[in-house]
Tab-separated table of C-alpha atoms in Angstrom:
chain	number	residue	atom	x	y	z
A	1	UNK	CA	124.298	78.843	78.358
A	2	UNK	CA	123.130	77.384	81.993
A	3	UNK	CA	122.152	79.169	84.548
A	4	UNK	CA	123.688	78.851	87.905
A	5	UNK	CA	123.082	81.977	90.206
A	6	UNK	CA	125.046	80.988	93.237
A	7	UNK	CA	127.757	81.467	90.589
A	8	UNK	CA	127.010	84.385	88.946
A	9	UNK	CA	127.051	86.118	92.571
A	10	UNK	CA	130.446	84.695	93.682
A	11	UNK	CA	132.753	85.618	90.736
A	12	UNK	CA	130.437	89.155	90.628
A	13	UNK	CA	130.868	89.343	94.445
A	14	UNK	CA	134.656	89.239	93.821
A	15	UNK	CA	134.786	91.607	90.813
A	16	UNK	CA	132.953	93.632	93.120
A	17	UNK	CA	135.911	93.595	95.480
A	18	UNK	CA	138.560	94.640	92.435
A	19	UNK	CA	136.681	97.415	91.623
A	20	UNK	CA	136.023	98.762	95.490
A	21	UNK	CA	139.828	98.906	95.024
A	22	UNK	CA	140.168	101.166	92.073
A	23	UNK	CA	136.900	103.423	93.568
A	24	UNK	CA	135.557	102.492	90.091
A	25	UNK	CA	131.687	104.179	91.562
A	26	UNK	CA	129.485	103.073	88.267
A	27	UNK	CA	131.443	99.747	88.304
A	28	UNK	CA	130.315	99.277	91.761
A	29	UNK	CA	126.669	100.132	90.859
A	30	UNK	CA	126.715	97.510	88.136
A	31	UNK	CA	127.803	95.110	90.391
A	32	UNK	CA	125.502	95.869	93.114
A	33	UNK	CA	122.617	95.440	90.412
A	34	UNK	CA	124.003	92.430	88.904
A	35	UNK	CA	124.490	91.151	91.807
A	36	UNK	CA	120.615	91.964	94.007
A	37	UNK	CA	119.460	90.406	90.276
A	38	UNK	CA	121.320	86.853	91.705
A	39	UNK	CA	119.363	86.714	95.423
A	40	UNK	CA	116.412	88.266	93.468
A	41	UNK	CA	116.264	84.849	91.233
A	42	UNK	CA	116.792	82.644	94.543
A	43	UNK	CA	113.809	84.122	96.044
A	44	UNK	CA	116.749	85.570	98.524
A	45	UNK	CA	114.462	88.989	97.795
A	46	UNK	CA	115.234	91.028	101.002
A	47	UNK	CA	118.854	90.243	100.348
A	48	UNK	CA	118.610	91.446	96.788
A	49	UNK	CA	116.808	94.765	98.054
A	50	UNK	CA	120.083	95.474	99.959
A	51	UNK	CA	122.199	95.415	97.574
A	52	UNK	CA	119.651	97.202	94.796
A	53	UNK	CA	119.376	99.939	97.109
A	54	UNK	CA	122.840	99.864	97.414
A	55	UNK	CA	123.162	100.312	93.802
A	56	UNK	CA	120.537	102.966	93.595
A	57	UNK	CA	122.144	105.257	95.844
A	58	UNK	CA	125.885	105.182	94.128
A	59	UNK	CA	123.949	105.460	90.683
A	60	UNK	CA	122.196	108.713	92.139
A	61	UNK	CA	125.499	110.391	92.919
A	62	UNK	CA	126.744	109.266	89.597
A	63	UNK	CA	123.405	111.140	88.101
A	64	UNK	CA	122.540	107.888	86.342
A	65	UNK	CA	119.641	108.667	85.080
A	66	UNK	CA	118.758	105.531	83.008
A	67	UNK	CA	120.418	103.369	85.346
A	68	UNK	CA	118.801	104.963	88.215
A	69	UNK	CA	115.302	104.011	86.455
A	70	UNK	CA	116.308	100.647	86.253
A	71	UNK	CA	117.284	100.564	90.517
A	72	UNK	CA	113.962	101.766	90.945
A	73	UNK	CA	111.901	99.604	88.474
A	74	UNK	CA	113.593	96.483	89.776
A	75	UNK	CA	113.049	97.524	94.223
A	76	UNK	CA	109.304	98.160	92.556
A	77	UNK	CA	109.869	94.381	91.402
A	78	UNK	CA	110.985	93.186	94.284
A	79	UNK	CA	109.061	94.479	96.753
A	80	UNK	CA	105.521	93.531	94.608
A	81	UNK	CA	107.458	90.177	94.922
A	82	UNK	CA	107.225	90.639	98.861
A	83	UNK	CA	103.065	91.947	98.125
A	84	UNK	CA	104.304	95.482	100.130
A	85	UNK	CA	102.444	97.284	97.338
A	86	UNK	CA	102.602	100.436	98.730
A	87	UNK	CA	106.741	100.934	98.648
A	88	UNK	CA	106.093	98.021	95.489
A	89	UNK	CA	104.435	101.570	93.955
A	90	UNK	CA	106.205	104.205	95.281
A	91	UNK	CA	109.365	102.996	93.692
A	92	UNK	CA	107.451	102.316	89.864
A	93	UNK	CA	106.765	105.829	90.173
A	94	UNK	CA	109.963	106.613	91.012
A	95	UNK	CA	111.134	104.900	88.051
A	96	UNK	CA	108.165	106.068	85.660
A	97	UNK	CA	109.382	109.654	86.506
A	98	UNK	CA	113.294	108.894	85.637
A	99	UNK	CA	111.548	107.660	82.301
A	100	UNK	CA	109.168	110.125	81.233
A	101	UNK	CA	112.118	113.240	81.877
A	102	UNK	CA	114.483	110.791	79.635
A	103	UNK	CA	111.570	109.790	76.981
A	104	UNK	CA	112.608	106.396	77.760
A	105	UNK	CA	109.459	104.998	75.677
A	106	UNK	CA	109.693	101.675	75.990
A	107	UNK	CA	110.777	101.447	79.350
A	108	UNK	CA	108.128	103.723	80.120
A	109	UNK	CA	105.560	100.809	79.180
A	110	UNK	CA	107.052	98.099	80.641
A	111	UNK	CA	106.325	100.546	84.190
A	112	UNK	CA	103.022	101.387	83.242
A	113	UNK	CA	103.161	97.414	83.166
A	114	UNK	CA	104.297	96.904	86.525
A	115	UNK	CA	101.972	99.539	88.020
A	116	UNK	CA	98.881	97.268	86.207
A	117	UNK	CA	100.777	94.640	87.740
A	118	UNK	CA	100.545	96.056	91.071
A	119	UNK	CA	97.379	98.320	91.282
A	120	UNK	CA	95.943	94.329	89.979
A	121	UNK	CA	97.450	92.718	93.126
A	122	UNK	CA	95.917	95.678	95.256
A	123	UNK	CA	92.639	94.568	94.011
A	124	UNK	CA	92.109	98.214	92.276
A	125	UNK	CA	91.744	97.392	88.809
A	126	UNK	CA	90.405	100.347	87.750
A	127	UNK	CA	94.166	101.370	88.538
A	128	UNK	CA	95.480	98.491	86.775
A	129	UNK	CA	93.163	98.826	83.444
A	130	UNK	CA	94.573	102.573	83.125
A	131	UNK	CA	97.965	101.499	83.561
A	132	UNK	CA	97.863	98.185	81.407
A	133	UNK	CA	95.783	100.555	78.574
A	134	UNK	CA	98.198	103.230	78.330
A	135	UNK	CA	100.732	100.524	78.217
A	136	UNK	CA	98.806	99.413	75.108
A	137	UNK	CA	98.374	102.215	73.497
A	138	UNK	CA	102.046	103.353	73.350
A	139	UNK	CA	102.711	100.133	70.959
A	140	UNK	CA	105.908	99.276	72.296
A	141	UNK	CA	104.543	96.174	73.994
A	142	UNK	CA	105.407	94.292	70.257
A	143	UNK	CA	109.700	94.353	71.564
A	144	UNK	CA	108.785	93.227	75.330
A	145	UNK	CA	107.129	89.197	75.156
A	146	UNK	CA	107.299	89.357	78.945
A	147	UNK	CA	105.436	92.859	79.241
A	148	UNK	CA	102.871	92.358	76.596
A	149	UNK	CA	102.261	88.689	78.311
A	150	UNK	CA	101.517	90.200	81.489
A	151	UNK	CA	99.839	93.498	79.933
A	152	UNK	CA	97.141	90.992	77.891
A	153	UNK	CA	97.059	89.043	81.337
A	154	UNK	CA	95.805	91.261	83.299
A	155	UNK	CA	93.742	92.719	81.005
A	156	UNK	CA	91.973	89.490	80.056
A	157	UNK	CA	91.620	89.965	84.276
A	158	UNK	CA	89.778	93.042	84.261
A	159	UNK	CA	87.049	92.031	81.112
A	160	UNK	CA	86.922	88.527	82.887
A	161	UNK	CA	85.803	89.744	85.937
């Protein structure tokens, strides 16, 4: 298995063209999201945001709460990568609202970590600690190594400073 984001982007673009011909909105939304992820991995964050917003718009029309929450979360991560903490928080809170409404506890936990990360980036350490502690309290981090690593790193920074 080899990650080749250029090839992934190419084939997903071809698939998107075909799905658009069939008016399959669900598949279009999925592929816009995939294209956004491929672009994000190539550090083409501005382009990734455009595709991610298209995915979110389509998922909103489909009332696909689970995928809509994922899309908002991805937008939050992309804006955090750009250092735009205001937009990052906006999208992470939108993701959190959806995930709480559908009781998606593992993704609620990762959203708390994402919120804590953005607050940490913006220097609001008490808010960062608040969300990281909530994630740890949910005890779902053990299933997500990436989130666990971020949460515990931020907690270490909080106590170190």
